[in-house]
Coordinates of C-alpha atoms and ligand atoms in Angstrom, one line a residue:
M172 CA 32.0 -199.6 -93.4
T173 CA 34.9 -200.3 -90.8
T174 CA 37.3 -203.7 -92.2
Q175 CA 40.1 -202.7 -90.3
T176 CA 42.1 -206.0 -88.6
K177 CA 44.9 -205.9 -86.8
A178 CA 45.5 -209.0 -84.2
G179 CA 43.0 -208.7 -81.3
A180 CA 41.2 -205.4 -82.9
S181 CA 37.0 -206.5 -83.6
V182 CA 36.1 -206.9 -86.8
A183 CA 33.0 -204.6 -88.1
P184 CA 30.7 -206.5 -90.6
D185 CA 30.8 -204.2 -93.9
A186 CA 28.0 -204.5 -96.1
N187 CA 28.1 -207.5 -97.1
V188 CA 28.1 -209.3 -93.7
A189 CA 25.1 -207.5 -92.9
A190 CA 23.5 -208.5 -96.3
L191 CA 24.7 -211.5 -95.1
L192 CA 23.3 -211.6 -91.6
S193 CA 20.0 -210.8 -92.3
K194 CA 19.6 -213.7 -94.6
L195 CA 21.1 -216.1 -92.0
D196 CA 18.1 -214.7 -90.4
A197 CA 15.8 -215.1 -92.3
L198 CA 17.1 -218.9 -92.9
D199 CA 16.9 -219.3 -89.5
L200 CA 13.0 -217.8 -89.3
Q201 CA 11.9 -220.5 -92.5
Q202 CA 14.1 -223.6 -90.5
K203 CA 12.1 -222.8 -87.3
E204 CA 8.7 -222.6 -89.6
I205 CA 9.9 -226.2 -91.7
S206 CA 10.8 -227.8 -88.1
Q207 CA 7.3 -226.5 -87.2
Q208 CA 5.7 -228.4 -90.0
P209 CA 4.6 -231.8 -90.1
S210 CA 6.9 -234.6 -91.7
P211 CA 5.5 -235.7 -95.4
T212 CA 5.0 -238.8 -95.6
T213 CA 6.1 -240.6 -98.8
D214 CA 6.9 -243.4 -100.1
L215 CA 9.9 -244.1 -99.0
S216 CA 8.7 -244.7 -95.3
T217 CA 6.8 -248.3 -96.5
T218 CA 10.8 -249.3 -96.9
L219 CA 13.0 -247.1 -94.8
E220 CA 12.3 -247.2 -91.2
P221 CA 12.4 -243.7 -90.1
R222 CA 15.6 -242.6 -88.3
P223 CA 14.8 -241.0 -84.9
N224 CA 16.5 -237.1 -85.1
P225 CA 18.4 -237.1 -82.8
Y226 CA 18.7 -233.4 -82.3
S227 CA 16.6 -230.3 -81.2
S228 CA 13.8 -229.7 -83.7
R229 CA 15.0 -226.0 -83.7
V230 CA 18.4 -225.4 -86.2
I231 CA 20.7 -222.7 -84.8
L232 CA 22.4 -221.9 -88.1
T233 CA 24.4 -219.3 -86.6
T234 CA 25.1 -217.3 -83.4
Y235 CA 26.0 -213.8 -82.7
P236 CA 27.7 -211.7 -80.4
K237 CA 25.3 -210.1 -78.4
Q238 CA 22.7 -213.0 -78.5
F239 CA 20.4 -213.7 -75.6
G240 CA 22.2 -216.8 -73.7
I241 CA 25.4 -216.3 -75.5
H242 CA 28.4 -216.3 -73.0
P243 CA 32.2 -217.6 -74.5
L244 CA 34.9 -218.7 -72.1
S245 CA 37.6 -216.2 -72.0
L246 CA 40.1 -216.9 -73.9
H247 CA 43.7 -215.4 -74.5
W248 CA 45.7 -216.8 -76.8
G249 CA 49.4 -216.6 -75.9
A250 CA 48.9 -216.5 -72.4
P251 CA 51.9 -217.3 -69.9
T252 CA 49.7 -220.8 -68.7
A253 CA 47.0 -223.1 -70.1
E254 CA 44.2 -221.8 -67.2
E255 CA 44.9 -218.2 -67.4
R256 CA 45.1 -219.1 -71.7
G257 CA 41.2 -220.8 -71.1
P258 CA 39.7 -224.1 -72.7
I259 CA 38.9 -223.9 -76.5
V260 CA 35.8 -225.7 -76.6
A261 CA 34.3 -226.2 -79.9
S262 CA 31.3 -228.2 -79.6
R263 CA 27.3 -227.8 -79.9
H264 CA 26.8 -230.0 -77.1
P265 CA 23.8 -228.8 -75.6
D266 CA 26.0 -227.8 -72.1
S267 CA 28.7 -226.7 -74.4
I268 CA 27.1 -224.4 -77.1
R269 CA 26.9 -221.3 -74.5
I270 CA 30.3 -221.2 -73.7
R271 CA 31.4 -221.9 -77.4
N272 CA 34.5 -219.7 -77.9
A273 CA 35.7 -221.7 -80.9
I274 CA 34.1 -222.0 -84.6
G275 CA 34.8 -225.3 -86.1
A276 CA 34.6 -228.7 -85.0
Y277 CA 37.1 -231.0 -83.2
G278 CA 39.0 -233.9 -84.9
G279 CA 40.1 -232.4 -88.3
S280 CA 38.5 -233.7 -90.8
Y281 CA 36.8 -236.4 -89.2
C282 CA 34.2 -234.3 -87.6
I283 CA 31.9 -235.4 -90.9
Y284 CA 32.7 -239.2 -90.1
R285 CA 31.2 -238.5 -86.5
A286 CA 28.2 -236.5 -87.9
L287 CA 28.0 -239.6 -90.2
A288 CA 28.1 -241.9 -86.7
V289 CA 25.2 -239.7 -85.4
A290 CA 22.8 -239.1 -88.6
I291 CA 22.9 -243.3 -89.3
G292 CA 22.5 -243.8 -85.2
E293 CA 25.8 -245.3 -84.4
L294 CA 27.0 -242.2 -82.0
D295 CA 25.1 -240.5 -79.4
P296 CA 25.5 -236.6 -80.2
T297 CA 25.8 -235.7 -76.6
H298 CA 28.6 -238.2 -76.3
L299 CA 31.4 -237.1 -73.9
P300 CA 34.6 -238.8 -74.4
N301 CA 36.4 -240.3 -71.1
F302 CA 39.8 -239.2 -71.1
T303 CA 41.1 -241.6 -68.3
L304 CA 44.8 -242.9 -68.6
T305 CA 44.9 -241.3 -72.1
E306 CA 47.5 -238.1 -70.8
P307 CA 50.7 -238.3 -72.3
P308 CA 53.7 -241.0 -71.4
V309 CA 56.5 -238.0 -71.9
Q310 CA 56.7 -234.5 -71.0
I311 CA 56.6 -232.0 -73.7
G312 CA 56.8 -228.1 -72.5
P313 CA 56.1 -226.1 -71.5
H314 CA 58.2 -224.2 -73.4
P315 CA 58.7 -219.9 -73.7
Q316 CA 57.5 -220.4 -77.0
W317 CA 53.9 -221.3 -75.9
S318 CA 53.8 -217.9 -74.5
D319 CA 54.1 -215.6 -77.6
P320 CA 51.1 -215.2 -79.6
K321 CA 53.3 -214.4 -82.8
K322 CA 54.9 -218.0 -82.6
I323 CA 52.5 -220.3 -82.6
V324 CA 49.1 -219.7 -84.1
S325 CA 47.9 -222.4 -85.9
L326 CA 48.0 -225.4 -83.3
D327 CA 46.9 -225.4 -79.6
P328 CA 50.5 -225.0 -77.7
Y329 CA 48.5 -226.5 -74.5
G330 CA 45.9 -229.4 -76.8
H331 CA 48.2 -232.5 -74.9
L332 CA 47.7 -230.6 -71.7
V333 CA 43.9 -230.4 -72.0
T334 CA 42.6 -233.1 -69.3
T335 CA 44.4 -232.4 -66.9
A336 CA 44.9 -228.2 -67.1
Y337 CA 40.9 -228.0 -68.2
R338 CA 39.8 -230.6 -65.4
E339 CA 37.6 -228.9 -64.1
D340 CA 35.9 -227.8 -66.8
I341 CA 35.4 -231.0 -68.1
G342 CA 34.2 -232.3 -65.3
R343 CA 31.1 -229.9 -65.3
G344 CA 30.4 -231.3 -68.4
T345 CA 32.3 -228.9 -70.7
D346 CA 32.7 -230.8 -74.1
V347 CA 36.9 -229.8 -74.1
R348 CA 38.9 -231.8 -76.1
P349 CA 42.8 -232.7 -76.4
S350 CA 43.7 -231.5 -80.4
I351 CA 46.7 -233.3 -79.9
A352 CA 47.8 -236.7 -78.3
I353 CA 51.3 -238.2 -77.3
T354 CA 52.0 -241.8 -77.7
K355 CA 55.2 -244.1 -78.0
A356 CA 55.4 -246.9 -80.2
H357 CA 58.4 -249.8 -82.3
M358 CA 58.3 -248.8 -86.2
K359 CA 59.1 -251.7 -88.9
I360 CA 60.4 -250.4 -92.0
A361 CA 61.9 -252.0 -94.9
E362 CA 64.2 -249.4 -95.6
I363 CA 65.1 -249.2 -92.1
D364 CA 66.2 -253.4 -91.6
A365 CA 68.1 -253.3 -95.4
S366 CA 70.2 -250.1 -93.4
V367 CA 70.5 -252.2 -90.6
A368 CA 71.8 -255.3 -92.8
A369 CA 74.2 -253.0 -94.5
G370 CA 76.2 -251.7 -91.8
R371 CA 74.7 -248.0 -92.3
L372 CA 72.7 -248.1 -88.7
T373 CA 73.5 -250.3 -86.0
V374 CA 71.5 -251.5 -83.4
D375 CA 71.8 -250.4 -79.8
N376 CA 68.9 -251.9 -78.0
R377 CA 67.9 -248.1 -77.6
I378 CA 66.6 -246.6 -81.0
V379 CA 67.1 -249.6 -82.5
L380 CA 66.2 -252.5 -81.4
P381 CA 67.8 -255.9 -82.2
N382 CA 64.7 -257.3 -84.8
G383 CA 65.6 -253.3 -86.7
D384 CA 62.5 -251.4 -84.9
L385 CA 62.7 -248.5 -84.3
N386 CA 61.9 -246.8 -80.7
V387 CA 59.6 -243.8 -81.3
T388 CA 57.5 -241.1 -79.5
K389 CA 54.8 -239.7 -81.6
A390 CA 52.5 -236.6 -81.2
A391 CA 49.9 -236.2 -83.6
V392 CA 48.6 -232.5 -84.3
E393 CA 44.5 -231.4 -85.0
P394 CA 44.9 -228.0 -86.8
V395 CA 43.4 -225.0 -84.0
W396 CA 43.8 -221.5 -85.8
Y397 CA 44.3 -218.2 -84.0
L398 CA 42.3 -216.4 -86.8
P399 CA 44.4 -212.6 -86.1
G400 CA 48.0 -214.6 -85.9
V401 CA 47.4 -216.6 -89.3
A402 CA 46.1 -213.6 -91.2
E403 CA 48.9 -211.9 -89.7
R404 CA 51.2 -214.6 -90.6
F405 CA 50.1 -214.2 -94.3
G406 CA 50.2 -210.5 -94.3
I407 CA 46.5 -209.7 -95.2
E408 CA 43.7 -208.5 -92.6
E409 CA 41.5 -210.8 -90.7
V410 CA 38.5 -210.0 -92.1
L411 CA 39.8 -211.4 -95.6
L412 CA 41.1 -214.9 -94.1
R413 CA 37.2 -214.9 -92.2
R414 CA 35.3 -214.0 -95.8
A415 CA 37.6 -216.7 -97.8
L416 CA 37.3 -219.4 -95.2
F417 CA 33.6 -219.3 -95.1
E418 CA 33.3 -218.9 -99.2
D419 CA 35.2 -221.9 -100.5
T420 CA 34.0 -224.6 -97.4
G421 CA 30.8 -223.7 -99.2
G422 CA 29.4 -221.3 -96.3
M423 CA 30.2 -224.2 -93.9
Y424 CA 31.1 -221.9 -91.2
P425 CA 28.6 -219.0 -91.2
E426 CA 30.1 -218.2 -87.2
L427 CA 33.6 -216.8 -89.4
I428 CA 31.2 -213.8 -90.3
T429 CA 28.6 -213.4 -87.9
R430 CA 31.0 -214.0 -84.5
P431 CA 34.4 -212.1 -85.3
D432 CA 34.4 -211.7 -81.3
L433 CA 35.8 -215.9 -82.0
K434 CA 39.2 -215.7 -82.7
V435 CA 40.3 -219.2 -82.7
F436 CA 39.2 -221.4 -85.5
L437 CA 39.3 -225.7 -86.1
P438 CA 39.9 -225.9 -89.8
P439 CA 38.4 -229.5 -90.9
I440 CA 41.8 -230.1 -92.8
G441 CA 44.5 -232.8 -91.6
G442 CA 46.9 -232.3 -89.4
L443 CA 50.3 -233.0 -88.4
T444 CA 52.4 -236.3 -86.9
V445 CA 55.8 -235.6 -85.1
Y446 CA 58.1 -238.6 -84.8
I447 CA 60.6 -238.3 -81.8
F448 CA 63.9 -240.6 -82.1
G449 CA 66.1 -240.6 -78.3
D450 CA 64.8 -238.3 -75.9
P451 CA 62.4 -235.5 -76.7
A452 CA 63.6 -233.3 -73.0
H453 CA 66.5 -233.4 -75.3
I454 CA 64.6 -231.1 -78.2
G455 CA 65.9 -227.7 -77.6
Q456 CA 68.2 -228.3 -74.6
P457 CA 71.4 -226.6 -75.3
G458 CA 74.8 -229.3 -75.9
K459 CA 72.1 -231.3 -77.8
R460 CA 71.8 -232.0 -81.3
L461 CA 69.1 -232.0 -83.7
T462 CA 68.5 -233.8 -86.8
M463 CA 65.0 -233.1 -88.6
R464 CA 62.9 -233.2 -91.9
V465 CA 59.6 -231.8 -92.1
H466 CA 58.0 -233.8 -94.9
D467 CA 54.1 -233.1 -96.7
E468 CA 52.0 -236.2 -97.2
C469 CA 52.5 -238.4 -99.9
N470 CA 50.5 -240.9 -99.6
G471 CA 51.3 -242.7 -103.9
S472 CA 55.2 -242.5 -102.9
D473 CA 55.2 -242.4 -98.5
V474 CA 52.6 -245.9 -98.6
F475 CA 52.6 -247.4 -102.1
G476 CA 56.1 -246.7 -102.9
S477 CA 54.9 -245.1 -106.3
D478 CA 58.5 -244.0 -108.2
I479 CA 57.3 -240.6 -110.0
C480 CA 58.1 -238.8 -107.3
T481 CA 61.2 -238.6 -104.3
C482 CA 58.7 -238.8 -101.3
R483 CA 59.1 -241.9 -99.7
P484 CA 62.7 -242.2 -100.3
Y485 CA 63.6 -238.7 -99.1
L486 CA 61.3 -239.7 -96.1
M487 CA 63.2 -243.0 -95.6
F488 CA 66.3 -240.3 -95.9
G489 CA 65.0 -238.6 -92.9
I490 CA 64.4 -241.3 -91.1
E491 CA 67.9 -242.7 -90.9
E492 CA 69.3 -239.1 -90.9
A493 CA 67.5 -238.3 -87.6
V494 CA 68.0 -242.0 -85.9
K495 CA 72.0 -241.8 -86.5
E496 CA 71.7 -238.2 -84.5
A497 CA 69.7 -239.7 -81.7
Q498 CA 72.5 -242.8 -81.3
Q499 CA 74.7 -239.7 -81.4
G500 CA 72.8 -238.5 -78.3
G501 CA 71.2 -235.9 -80.0
V502 CA 68.0 -235.9 -81.4
G503 CA 65.9 -236.6 -84.9
V504 CA 62.5 -235.9 -86.0
I505 CA 60.1 -236.0 -88.5
V506 CA 57.7 -234.1 -88.8
Y507 CA 54.7 -235.0 -91.2
F508 CA 52.0 -233.2 -92.3
R509 CA 48.9 -234.0 -93.9
K510 CA 49.2 -232.0 -97.4
E511 CA 48.9 -235.0 -99.7
G512 CA 49.6 -233.6 -103.4
R513 CA 50.9 -230.1 -102.1
A514 CA 48.1 -229.3 -100.6
L515 CA 46.3 -229.8 -103.8
G516 CA 44.8 -233.1 -103.2
E517 CA 45.4 -236.3 -104.8
V518 CA 42.6 -236.0 -107.4
T519 CA 44.0 -233.1 -109.0
K520 CA 47.6 -234.7 -108.8
Y521 CA 46.7 -237.4 -110.7
L522 CA 45.4 -235.0 -113.4
V523 CA 48.7 -233.5 -113.2
Y524 CA 50.4 -236.5 -114.0
N525 CA 47.9 -237.8 -117.0
A526 CA 49.0 -234.3 -118.4
R527 CA 52.6 -234.4 -117.9
K528 CA 52.1 -238.0 -120.0
R529 CA 51.0 -236.9 -122.2
Q530 CA 51.8 -233.5 -123.2
A531 CA 53.8 -233.3 -126.8
G532 CA 57.5 -234.2 -126.1
G533 CA 56.4 -236.0 -123.2
D534 CA 57.3 -235.9 -119.3
R535 CA 59.5 -232.6 -119.1
A536 CA 61.0 -231.2 -116.1
D537 CA 60.5 -227.6 -117.3
T538 CA 56.9 -228.0 -117.7
Y539 CA 56.7 -229.5 -114.2
F540 CA 55.6 -226.9 -112.5
L541 CA 53.7 -225.2 -115.5
R542 CA 51.4 -228.7 -115.6
T543 CA 50.4 -228.1 -112.5
E544 CA 49.1 -224.9 -112.4
Y545 CA 47.0 -225.3 -115.9
V546 CA 45.2 -227.6 -113.2
A547 CA 44.8 -226.1 -110.2
G548 CA 45.9 -222.2 -111.0
V549 CA 48.8 -222.9 -108.9
K550 CA 51.9 -224.9 -108.7
D551 CA 51.9 -225.6 -104.8
M552 CA 49.3 -224.4 -102.1
R553 CA 51.3 -226.0 -98.7
F554 CA 51.9 -222.2 -98.0
Q555 CA 54.9 -223.2 -95.5
A556 CA 54.3 -219.6 -93.4
L557 CA 52.0 -221.8 -90.4
M558 CA 54.6 -224.7 -91.0
P559 CA 57.4 -223.7 -88.1
D560 CA 54.7 -223.2 -85.2
V561 CA 54.9 -227.2 -84.6
L562 CA 59.1 -226.6 -84.1
H563 CA 58.2 -223.6 -81.9
W564 CA 55.6 -226.4 -79.8
L565 CA 58.7 -228.8 -79.5
G566 CA 60.9 -225.4 -77.9
I567 CA 62.9 -226.0 -81.4
T568 CA 65.6 -223.3 -81.3
R569 CA 68.3 -224.0 -83.7
I570 CA 68.5 -227.3 -86.4
D571 CA 71.9 -228.6 -86.4
R572 CA 70.7 -230.9 -89.4
L573 CA 68.0 -230.4 -91.7
T574 CA 67.2 -233.2 -94.6
S575 CA 65.3 -230.8 -96.8
M576 CA 66.0 -229.3 -100.1
S577 CA 62.9 -227.0 -100.4
N578 CA 63.7 -223.4 -99.7
M579 CA 59.8 -222.7 -98.9
K580 CA 60.2 -224.5 -95.7
Y581 CA 64.5 -223.8 -95.2
D582 CA 62.7 -219.8 -95.5
A583 CA 59.7 -220.4 -93.5
I584 CA 62.0 -222.2 -89.8
V585 CA 64.7 -219.3 -90.8
N586 CA 61.9 -216.5 -90.6
S587 CA 60.4 -217.6 -87.9
G588 CA 63.6 -217.0 -85.5
I589 CA 64.8 -220.5 -85.6
E590 CA 68.7 -221.3 -87.0
V591 CA 69.4 -223.7 -89.4
V592 CA 72.9 -224.8 -89.3
E593 CA 73.4 -227.6 -92.3
R594 CA 71.1 -228.3 -94.9
V595 CA 71.1 -231.9 -96.6
P596 CA 70.0 -232.8 -99.7
I597 CA 68.7 -236.5 -100.7
P598 CA 71.8 -238.9 -102.1
D599 CA 71.7 -238.9 -105.6
D600 CA 71.5 -243.2 -105.0
M601 CA 68.3 -242.9 -104.0
I602 CA 66.5 -240.9 -106.4
P603 CA 64.2 -243.3 -108.3
E604 CA 64.9 -242.8 -111.9
D605 CA 61.3 -241.5 -113.1
S606 CA 61.3 -238.6 -110.5
R607 CA 64.5 -237.3 -111.9
V608 CA 61.7 -235.0 -113.8
E609 CA 60.3 -233.7 -110.3
I610 CA 63.6 -233.5 -108.4
D611 CA 65.6 -231.4 -111.2
A612 CA 62.2 -229.3 -112.0
K613 CA 62.9 -228.4 -108.4
I614 CA 66.0 -227.6 -108.2
A615 CA 66.2 -225.7 -111.5
D616 CA 62.7 -223.7 -109.7
G617 CA 65.2 -223.2 -106.9
Y618 CA 65.2 -225.7 -104.6
F619 CA 68.5 -225.9 -102.6
S620 CA 71.3 -228.3 -104.2
T621 CA 75.0 -229.1 -103.9
H622 CA 74.7 -229.4 -107.8
E623 CA 74.4 -225.6 -108.2
G624 CA 76.7 -225.9 -111.9
D625 CA 73.9 -227.8 -114.4
K626 CA 70.5 -225.9 -113.3
V627 CA 70.4 -225.5 -117.2
A628 CA 71.3 -228.7 -118.1
L629 CA 69.2 -230.4 -115.6
L630 CA 66.1 -229.0 -117.8
Q631 CA 66.8 -232.0 -120.5
T632 CA 65.6 -234.4 -117.5
K633 CA 62.6 -236.6 -119.3
G634 CA 60.1 -239.1 -117.6
R635 CA 59.5 -242.2 -118.3
D636 CA 56.9 -242.8 -121.0
W637 CA 53.2 -244.5 -119.8
E638 CA 54.0 -247.0 -122.9
D639 CA 56.8 -248.1 -121.8
V640 CA 54.9 -250.0 -118.8
A641 CA 52.6 -252.9 -119.7
H642 CA 49.6 -252.6 -118.6
Ligands
ZN226 ZN1 55.7 -237.7 -104.3

């Protein structure tokens, strides 16, 4: 039984995998038999117009490395150019399925909506995108980090250059899609308007416009995982990573098991957005300062202003500091990760809120993380080890001011080879009263703070009771 997993080494299936493969074969046969049987008629057919099935009658449950007709396009992660790396093809389009060289589907979690659109007849499953005029309005990279297979393992550094680098493949009808898109925009934020009114930010007609709008360049990035690199980053074997991804997605991607030759996986998870204030070309340039914040999604606070945590205030502080840096000739960057509720999701988060408010003694900083562990089994699933990839994609080598208190983020950034000159905590006067529980629990847990003295006293912090609020 061989389960060795050095990066680049092939993974021989073990006994469990062999058993799984034979089950999949049997299922494949059953599916073929099913598809050959006439469709049963039921009472439903009298009330529902049967939808034409847009797919071929044979269901391909999975593929195998030496299967007849399967010839994946060559893909060399970490190659010095996009051309040498090769396009990432995750499509099961009839013209792409035989040359497919990646597991998963384009679009992150949105692949499910695409499936729904096909199922209800809104989308032709063979539709190929028309990419005319979609190219980035600014240049990002190439940077030396792009061809370091250890620096970037969770996104495609050429993801925004797909339509030009792989123009010929796309012209031949291969379904290759960008996993990164870059655009320019204006932003209108109430807190920034207030900063301008209070004189903390000045209108410069370049980054802050006379009406208070911010001028920004932004990039949306979908995850693309190089499985050997991801496994190495977490210090586990690739075969274990593949098995866990297979099992805990409900067996959604059998090729994680049956195609050890395919090293790239497009996971069905949220990606990230990069907001750049100032000239993107200045990022990584000697003499150009960089202020940045890496922010993990918190819909309740970021969008809806919930006061139980510091997320939106800290994000606004991060934006304001980023804008100031850009106005002084440097660059400001905000990276916004879709990792809702410490990547535990919003349902888990609300369950924890309830437990926190109802527990004996009320909402307390000293039980803040424990309550999350009771529900989720862990206190945090953001696992920042992959987070610095986007910083390397941007070409960042030094962060002059990092507006973050998280040691997990700081450690991940520094351990990836990026220097952090100064860490900037959120100013006290920006912390909502009810969120003191969160911020004090984090400081007591080792988050960076400039108030080192009061860690024990901070555990006395108590949050608002529900009963204080009239419903
Ligand atoms: Zn929050």
